CSV table of C-alpha atoms in Angstrom, one decimal:
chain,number,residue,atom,x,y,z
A,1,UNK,CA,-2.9,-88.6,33.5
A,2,UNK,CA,-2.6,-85.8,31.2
A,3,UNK,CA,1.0,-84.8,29.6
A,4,UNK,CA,2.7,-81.5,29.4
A,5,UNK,CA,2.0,-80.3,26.2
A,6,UNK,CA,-1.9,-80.8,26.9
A,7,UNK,CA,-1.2,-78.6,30.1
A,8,UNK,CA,0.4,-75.8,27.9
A,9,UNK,CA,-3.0,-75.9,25.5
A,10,UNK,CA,-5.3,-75.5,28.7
A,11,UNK,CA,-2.6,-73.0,29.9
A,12,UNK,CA,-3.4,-71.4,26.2
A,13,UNK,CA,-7.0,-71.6,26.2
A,14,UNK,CA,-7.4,-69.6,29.4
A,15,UNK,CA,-5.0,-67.0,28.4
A,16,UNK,CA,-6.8,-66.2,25.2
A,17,UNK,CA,-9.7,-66.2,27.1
A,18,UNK,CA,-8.3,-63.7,30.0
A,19,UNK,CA,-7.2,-61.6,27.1
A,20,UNK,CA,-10.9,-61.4,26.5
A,21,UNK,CA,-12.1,-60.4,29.9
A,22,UNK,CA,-11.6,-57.6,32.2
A,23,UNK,CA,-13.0,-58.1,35.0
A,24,UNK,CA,-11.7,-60.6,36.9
A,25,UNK,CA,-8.4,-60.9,39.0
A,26,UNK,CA,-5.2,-63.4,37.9
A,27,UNK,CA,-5.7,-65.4,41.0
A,28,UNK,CA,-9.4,-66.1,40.2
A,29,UNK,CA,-8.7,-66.6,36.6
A,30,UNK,CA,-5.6,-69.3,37.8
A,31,UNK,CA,-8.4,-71.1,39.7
A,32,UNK,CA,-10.8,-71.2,37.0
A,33,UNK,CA,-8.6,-72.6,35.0
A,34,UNK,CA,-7.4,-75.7,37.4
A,35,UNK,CA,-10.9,-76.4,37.4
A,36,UNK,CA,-11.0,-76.8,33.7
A,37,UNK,CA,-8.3,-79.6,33.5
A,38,UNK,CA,-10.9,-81.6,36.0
A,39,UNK,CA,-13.8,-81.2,33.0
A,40,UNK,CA,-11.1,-83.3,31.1
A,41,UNK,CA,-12.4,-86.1,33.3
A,42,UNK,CA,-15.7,-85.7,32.9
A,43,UNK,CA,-14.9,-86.1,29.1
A,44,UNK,CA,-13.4,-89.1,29.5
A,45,UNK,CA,-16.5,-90.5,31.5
A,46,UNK,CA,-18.6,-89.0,28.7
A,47,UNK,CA,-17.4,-91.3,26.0
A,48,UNK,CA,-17.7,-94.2,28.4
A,49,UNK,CA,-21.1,-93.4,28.9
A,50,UNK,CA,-22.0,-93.4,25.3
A,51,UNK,CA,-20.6,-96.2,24.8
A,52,UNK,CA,-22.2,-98.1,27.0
A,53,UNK,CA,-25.7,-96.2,25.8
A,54,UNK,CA,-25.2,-97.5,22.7
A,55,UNK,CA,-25.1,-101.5,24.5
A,56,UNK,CA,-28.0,-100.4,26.5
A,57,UNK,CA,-30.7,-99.1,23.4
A,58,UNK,CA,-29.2,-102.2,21.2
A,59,UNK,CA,-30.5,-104.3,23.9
A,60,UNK,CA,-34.0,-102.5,23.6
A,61,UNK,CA,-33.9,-102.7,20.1
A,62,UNK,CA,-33.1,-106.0,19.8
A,63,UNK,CA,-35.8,-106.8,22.4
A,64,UNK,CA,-38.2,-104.8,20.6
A,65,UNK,CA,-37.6,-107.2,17.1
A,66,UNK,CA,-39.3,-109.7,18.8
A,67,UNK,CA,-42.7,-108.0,18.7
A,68,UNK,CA,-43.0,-107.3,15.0
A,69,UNK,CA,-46.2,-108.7,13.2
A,70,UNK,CA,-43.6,-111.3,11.3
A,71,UNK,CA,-40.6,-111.6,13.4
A,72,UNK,CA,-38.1,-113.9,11.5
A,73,UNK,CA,-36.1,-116.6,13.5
A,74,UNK,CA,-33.0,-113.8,13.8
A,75,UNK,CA,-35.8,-111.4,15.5
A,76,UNK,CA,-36.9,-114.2,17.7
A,77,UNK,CA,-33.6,-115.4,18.8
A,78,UNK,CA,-31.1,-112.2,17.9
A,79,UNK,CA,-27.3,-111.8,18.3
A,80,UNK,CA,-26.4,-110.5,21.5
A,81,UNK,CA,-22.5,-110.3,21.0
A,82,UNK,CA,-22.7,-106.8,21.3
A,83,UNK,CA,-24.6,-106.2,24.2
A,84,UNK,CA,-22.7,-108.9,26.0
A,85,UNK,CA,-19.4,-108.3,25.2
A,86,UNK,CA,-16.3,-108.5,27.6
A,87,UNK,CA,-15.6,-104.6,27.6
A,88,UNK,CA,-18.9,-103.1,28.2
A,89,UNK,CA,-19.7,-105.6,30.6
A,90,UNK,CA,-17.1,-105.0,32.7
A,91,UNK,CA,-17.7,-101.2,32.6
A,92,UNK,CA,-21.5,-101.6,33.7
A,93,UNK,CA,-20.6,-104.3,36.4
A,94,UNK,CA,-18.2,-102.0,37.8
A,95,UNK,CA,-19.8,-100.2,40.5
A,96,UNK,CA,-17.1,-97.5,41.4
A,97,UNK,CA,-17.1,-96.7,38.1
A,98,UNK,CA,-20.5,-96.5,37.7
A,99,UNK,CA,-20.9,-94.1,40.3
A,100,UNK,CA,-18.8,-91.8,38.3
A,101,UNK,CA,-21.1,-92.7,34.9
A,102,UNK,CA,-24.1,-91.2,36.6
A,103,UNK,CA,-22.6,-87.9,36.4
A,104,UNK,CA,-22.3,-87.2,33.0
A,105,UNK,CA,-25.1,-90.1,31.6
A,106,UNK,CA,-27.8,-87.1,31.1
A,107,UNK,CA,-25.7,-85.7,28.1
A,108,UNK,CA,-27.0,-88.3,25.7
A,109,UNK,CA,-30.5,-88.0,26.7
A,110,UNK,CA,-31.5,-85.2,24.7
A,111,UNK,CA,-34.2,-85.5,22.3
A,112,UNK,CA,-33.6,-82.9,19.9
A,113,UNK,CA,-30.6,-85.2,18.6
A,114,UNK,CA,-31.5,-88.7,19.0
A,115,UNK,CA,-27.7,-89.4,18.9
A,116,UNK,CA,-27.8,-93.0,20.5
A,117,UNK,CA,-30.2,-94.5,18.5
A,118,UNK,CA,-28.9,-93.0,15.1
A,119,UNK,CA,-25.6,-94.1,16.1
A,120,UNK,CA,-26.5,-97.6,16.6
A,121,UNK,CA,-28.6,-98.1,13.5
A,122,UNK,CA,-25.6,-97.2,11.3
A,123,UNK,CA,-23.7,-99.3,13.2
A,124,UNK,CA,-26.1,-102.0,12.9
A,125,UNK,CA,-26.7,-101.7,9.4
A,126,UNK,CA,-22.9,-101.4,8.9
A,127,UNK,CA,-20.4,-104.4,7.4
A,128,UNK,CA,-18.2,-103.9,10.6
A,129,UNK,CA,-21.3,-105.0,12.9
A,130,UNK,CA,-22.2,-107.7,10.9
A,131,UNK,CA,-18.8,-108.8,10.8
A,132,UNK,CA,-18.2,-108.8,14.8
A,133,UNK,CA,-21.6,-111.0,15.9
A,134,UNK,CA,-20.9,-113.7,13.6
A,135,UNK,CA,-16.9,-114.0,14.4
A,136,UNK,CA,-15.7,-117.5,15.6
A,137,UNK,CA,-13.4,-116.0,17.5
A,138,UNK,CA,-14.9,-114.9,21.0
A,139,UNK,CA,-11.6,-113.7,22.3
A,140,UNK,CA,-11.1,-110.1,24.4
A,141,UNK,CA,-8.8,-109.0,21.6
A,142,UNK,CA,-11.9,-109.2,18.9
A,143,UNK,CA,-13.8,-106.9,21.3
A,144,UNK,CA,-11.2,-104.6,21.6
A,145,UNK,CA,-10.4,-104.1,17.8
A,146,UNK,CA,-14.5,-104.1,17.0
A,147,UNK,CA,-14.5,-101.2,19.8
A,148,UNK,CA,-11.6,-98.9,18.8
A,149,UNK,CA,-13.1,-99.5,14.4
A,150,UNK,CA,-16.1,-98.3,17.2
A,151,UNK,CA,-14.9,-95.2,18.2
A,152,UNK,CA,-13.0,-94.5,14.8
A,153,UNK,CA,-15.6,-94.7,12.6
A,154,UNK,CA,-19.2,-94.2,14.0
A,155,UNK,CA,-18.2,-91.5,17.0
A,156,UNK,CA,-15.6,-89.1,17.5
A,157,UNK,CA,-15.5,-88.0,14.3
A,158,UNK,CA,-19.5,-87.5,13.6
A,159,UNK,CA,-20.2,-83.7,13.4
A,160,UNK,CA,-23.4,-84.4,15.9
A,161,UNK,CA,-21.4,-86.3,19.0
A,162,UNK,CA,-18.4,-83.4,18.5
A,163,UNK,CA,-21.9,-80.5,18.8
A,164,UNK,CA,-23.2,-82.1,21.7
A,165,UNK,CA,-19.7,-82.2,23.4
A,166,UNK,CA,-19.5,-78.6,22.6
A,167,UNK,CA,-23.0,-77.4,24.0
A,168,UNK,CA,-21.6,-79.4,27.3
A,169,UNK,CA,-18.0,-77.8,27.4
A,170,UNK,CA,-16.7,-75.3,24.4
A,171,UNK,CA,-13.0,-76.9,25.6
A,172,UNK,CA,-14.0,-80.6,25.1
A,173,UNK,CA,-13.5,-80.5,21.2
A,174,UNK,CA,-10.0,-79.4,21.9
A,175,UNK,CA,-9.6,-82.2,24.9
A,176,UNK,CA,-11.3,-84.6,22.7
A,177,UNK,CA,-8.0,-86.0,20.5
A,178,UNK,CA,-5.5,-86.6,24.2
A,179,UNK,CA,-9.1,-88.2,26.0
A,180,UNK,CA,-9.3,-90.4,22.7
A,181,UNK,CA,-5.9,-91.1,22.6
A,182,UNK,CA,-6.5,-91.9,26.1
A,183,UNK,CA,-9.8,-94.2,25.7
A,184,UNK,CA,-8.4,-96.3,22.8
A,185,UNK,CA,-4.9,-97.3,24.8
A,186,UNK,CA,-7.1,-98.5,27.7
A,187,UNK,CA,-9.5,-100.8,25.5
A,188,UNK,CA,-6.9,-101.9,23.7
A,189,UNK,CA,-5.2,-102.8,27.2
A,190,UNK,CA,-8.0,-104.2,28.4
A,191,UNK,CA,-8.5,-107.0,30.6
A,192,UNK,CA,-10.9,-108.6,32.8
A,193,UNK,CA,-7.9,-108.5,35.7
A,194,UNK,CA,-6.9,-105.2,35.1
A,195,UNK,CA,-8.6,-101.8,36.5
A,196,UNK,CA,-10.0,-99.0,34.2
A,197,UNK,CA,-8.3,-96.0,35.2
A,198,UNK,CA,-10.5,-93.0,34.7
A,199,UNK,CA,-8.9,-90.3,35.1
A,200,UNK,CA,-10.1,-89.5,38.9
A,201,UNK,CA,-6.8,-87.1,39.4
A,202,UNK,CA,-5.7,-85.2,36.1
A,203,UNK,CA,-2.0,-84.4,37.4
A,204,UNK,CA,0.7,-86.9,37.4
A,205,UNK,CA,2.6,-84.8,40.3
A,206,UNK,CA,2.2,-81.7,42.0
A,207,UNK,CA,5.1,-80.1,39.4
A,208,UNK,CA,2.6,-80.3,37.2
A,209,UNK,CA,-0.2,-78.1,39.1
A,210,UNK,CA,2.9,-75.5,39.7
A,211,UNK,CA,4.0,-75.9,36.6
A,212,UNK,CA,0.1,-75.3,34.7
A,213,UNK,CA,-0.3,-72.4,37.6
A,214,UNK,CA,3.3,-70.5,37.4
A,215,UNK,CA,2.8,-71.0,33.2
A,216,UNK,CA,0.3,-68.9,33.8
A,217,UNK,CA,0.8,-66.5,35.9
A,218,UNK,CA,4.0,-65.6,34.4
A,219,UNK,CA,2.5,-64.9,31.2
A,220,UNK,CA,0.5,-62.3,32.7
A,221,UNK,CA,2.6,-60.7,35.0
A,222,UNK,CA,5.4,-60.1,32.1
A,223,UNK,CA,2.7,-59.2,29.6
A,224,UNK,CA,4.1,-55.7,28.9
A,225,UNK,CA,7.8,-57.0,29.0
A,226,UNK,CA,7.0,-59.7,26.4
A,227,UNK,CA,5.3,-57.3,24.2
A,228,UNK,CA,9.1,-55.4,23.9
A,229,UNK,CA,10.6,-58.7,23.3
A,230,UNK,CA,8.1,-59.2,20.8
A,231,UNK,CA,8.5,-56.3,19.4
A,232,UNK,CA,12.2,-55.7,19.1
A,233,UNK,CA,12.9,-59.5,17.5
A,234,UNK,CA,10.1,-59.3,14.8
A,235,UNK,CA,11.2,-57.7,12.2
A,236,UNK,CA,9.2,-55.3,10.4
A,237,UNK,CA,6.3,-56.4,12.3
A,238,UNK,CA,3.8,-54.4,14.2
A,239,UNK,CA,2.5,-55.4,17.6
A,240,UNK,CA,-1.3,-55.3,16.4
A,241,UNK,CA,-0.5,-57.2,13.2
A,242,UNK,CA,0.6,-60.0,15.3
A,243,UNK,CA,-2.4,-62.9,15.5
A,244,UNK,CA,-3.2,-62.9,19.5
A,245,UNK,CA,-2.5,-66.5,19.7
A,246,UNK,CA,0.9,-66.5,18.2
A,247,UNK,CA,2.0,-63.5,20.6
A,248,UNK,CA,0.4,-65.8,23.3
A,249,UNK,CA,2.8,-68.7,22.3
A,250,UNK,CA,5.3,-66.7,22.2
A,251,UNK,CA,4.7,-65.5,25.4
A,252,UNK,CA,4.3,-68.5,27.0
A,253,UNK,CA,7.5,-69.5,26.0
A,254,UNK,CA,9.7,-67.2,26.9
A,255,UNK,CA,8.0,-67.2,30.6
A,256,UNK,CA,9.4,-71.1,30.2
A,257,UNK,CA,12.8,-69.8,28.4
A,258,UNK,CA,13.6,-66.6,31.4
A,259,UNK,CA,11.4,-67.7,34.4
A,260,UNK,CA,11.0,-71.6,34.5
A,261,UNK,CA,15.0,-73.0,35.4
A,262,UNK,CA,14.3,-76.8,35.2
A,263,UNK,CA,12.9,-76.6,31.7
A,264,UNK,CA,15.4,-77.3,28.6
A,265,UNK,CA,15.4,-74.4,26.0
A,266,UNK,CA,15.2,-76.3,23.4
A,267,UNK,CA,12.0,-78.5,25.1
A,268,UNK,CA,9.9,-75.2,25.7
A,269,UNK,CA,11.0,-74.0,21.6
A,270,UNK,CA,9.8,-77.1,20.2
A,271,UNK,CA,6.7,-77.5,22.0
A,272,UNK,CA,5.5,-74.0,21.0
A,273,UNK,CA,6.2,-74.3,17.4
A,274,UNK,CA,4.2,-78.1,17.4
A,275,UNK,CA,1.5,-76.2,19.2
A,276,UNK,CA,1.0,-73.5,16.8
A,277,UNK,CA,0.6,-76.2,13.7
A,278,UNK,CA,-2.7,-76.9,14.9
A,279,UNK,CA,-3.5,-73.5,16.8
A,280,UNK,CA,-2.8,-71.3,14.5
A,281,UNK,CA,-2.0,-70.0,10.7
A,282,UNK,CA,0.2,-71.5,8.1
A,283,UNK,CA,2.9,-69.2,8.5
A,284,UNK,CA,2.7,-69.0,12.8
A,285,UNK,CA,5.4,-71.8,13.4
A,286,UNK,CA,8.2,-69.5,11.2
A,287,UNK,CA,7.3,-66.4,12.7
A,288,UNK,CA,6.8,-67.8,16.4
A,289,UNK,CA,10.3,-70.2,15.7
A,290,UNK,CA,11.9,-66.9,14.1
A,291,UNK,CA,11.2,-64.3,17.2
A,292,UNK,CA,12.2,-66.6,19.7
A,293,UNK,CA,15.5,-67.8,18.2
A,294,UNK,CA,16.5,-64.3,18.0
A,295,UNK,CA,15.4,-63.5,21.2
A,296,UNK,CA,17.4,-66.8,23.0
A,297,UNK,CA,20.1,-65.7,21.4
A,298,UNK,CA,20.0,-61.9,22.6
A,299,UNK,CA,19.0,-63.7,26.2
A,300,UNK,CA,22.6,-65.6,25.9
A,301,UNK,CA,24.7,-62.7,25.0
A,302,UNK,CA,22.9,-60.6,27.9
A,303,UNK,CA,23.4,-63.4,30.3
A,304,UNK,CA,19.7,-63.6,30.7
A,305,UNK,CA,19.1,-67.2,31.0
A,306,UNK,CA,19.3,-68.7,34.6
A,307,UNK,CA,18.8,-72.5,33.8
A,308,UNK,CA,19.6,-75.4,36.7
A,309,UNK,CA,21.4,-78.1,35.4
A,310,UNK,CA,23.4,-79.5,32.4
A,311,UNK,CA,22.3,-79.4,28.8
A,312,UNK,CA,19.1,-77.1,29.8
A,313,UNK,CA,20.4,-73.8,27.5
């Protein structure tokens, strides 16, 4: 399920990208964008599927050893610790989940990069793969840390897997650290009991649809009053000087700060300013944590602020 702060980023996302566009309504860009947070499934099925293509062509690979002119004992009689490992196994022997699989398995087929089979020989060739087939230990938790060095090392951070995930979906590289995140916590929980929980519904609640939608909607609506706001607490600052995603973070927050009454203050400040580390320049989290100080505190004296509940101003 996916958190908060990753619904404010796809919240940002299709703002900028609204910004951008002029001919479509608020209500058909809301809907566009609840749609996106369901691609943040398929993401998570991607990497599942890649993982278990890379089981799948070491299989054929290893198969294929045996046919040399000189096979050598290991290429008559190879190490199949990888292909048969607890993890993967369980993820191809799962038929509901294999269902899901064959949605997004075409990704990895493409022949112009080759990425499954270039994956795997550097894995094979690696220390870490060596190391795993000739462990004594056979135990799930072996698997587990072998898969997560996996992910780390040979995947999510090659510049080839991160293109191909952008030709699918230009939001996946930004989806790609909370799916990880995600991946890693449920190999590392992994057991041949438990259930792997893809993530079929993307909300936790339906507060959280409300929330992504009113987030939104909010934003837009009070476009022209935010820009005043903006305006009148950044000092000797222009409107147009202004980088558009630091007005958009700023706008975001005050439709949290003056619209949303369940949300703390002090929650919707400091998610804005950890946003902007990442979305933005160097300088966006003292400007964006400068305007909106002085603006809660002109909000307080004005008796502006509607908040429900104790400790939320």
């Amino acid at each position: 399920m996916i958190s908060r702060r990753h619904i404010r980023l796809k919240v940002l996302q299709s703002l900028y990208s609204f910004s951008l566009v002029y001919n479509i309504s608020i209500e058909d860009a809301a809907k566009k964008m609840i749609n996106q947070f369901d691609d943040i499934c398929r993401l998570q099925l991607t990497l599942v599927s890649f993982l278990i293509k890379l089981v799948e062509y070491a299989d054929i690979f290893l198969n294929q050893q045996k046919n040399k002119h000189f096979p050598s004992k290991q290429d008559l009689n190879p190490n199949k610790r990888f292909i048969n490992n607890n993890i993967m196994q369980w993820f191809v022997l799962n038929k509901n989940l294999t269902k899901k699989l064959d949605l997004v398995k075409n990704i990895w087929e493409n022949e112009d990069y080759d990425i499954i089979r270039t994956t795997f020989m550097r894995l094979y060739k690696s220390k870490l793969y060596k190391e795993y087939i000739t462990h004594n230990d056979y135990s799930i938790e072996i698997d587990q840390d072998f898969f997560v060095d996996v992910l780390d090392e040979y995947v999510l951070n090659d510049k080839v897997f991160q293109h191909i995930l952008k030709e699918e979906n230009i939001y996946w590289l930004d989806d790609l650290p909370f799916v990880s995140i995600l991946l890693v916590a449920q190999i590392k929980d992994f057991s041949v009991a438990k259930k792997f929980d893809y993530l079929e519904n993307t909300f936790k609640k339906k507060d959280d649809i409300r929330f992504a939608n009113d987030l939104f909607k909010q934003t837009v609506l009070n476009d022209n009053l935010f820009d005043d706001i903006i305006i009148e607490n950044a000092k000797n600052w222009e409107l147009d000087r202004i980088a558009s995603i630091d007005k958009i973070l700023i706008k975001m927050a005050l439709s949290e700060i003056l619209y949303m009454k369940e949300l703390p203050i002090k929650v919707s400040l400091n998610e804005y300013i950890e946003i902007s580390k990442y979305y933005s320049t160097k300088k966006s989290k003292s400007f964006i944590n400068g305007v909106l100080d002085a603006a809660v505190k002109k909000f307080h004296k004005e008796g502006k602020i509607k908040k429900e509940g104790r400790g939320l101003n």
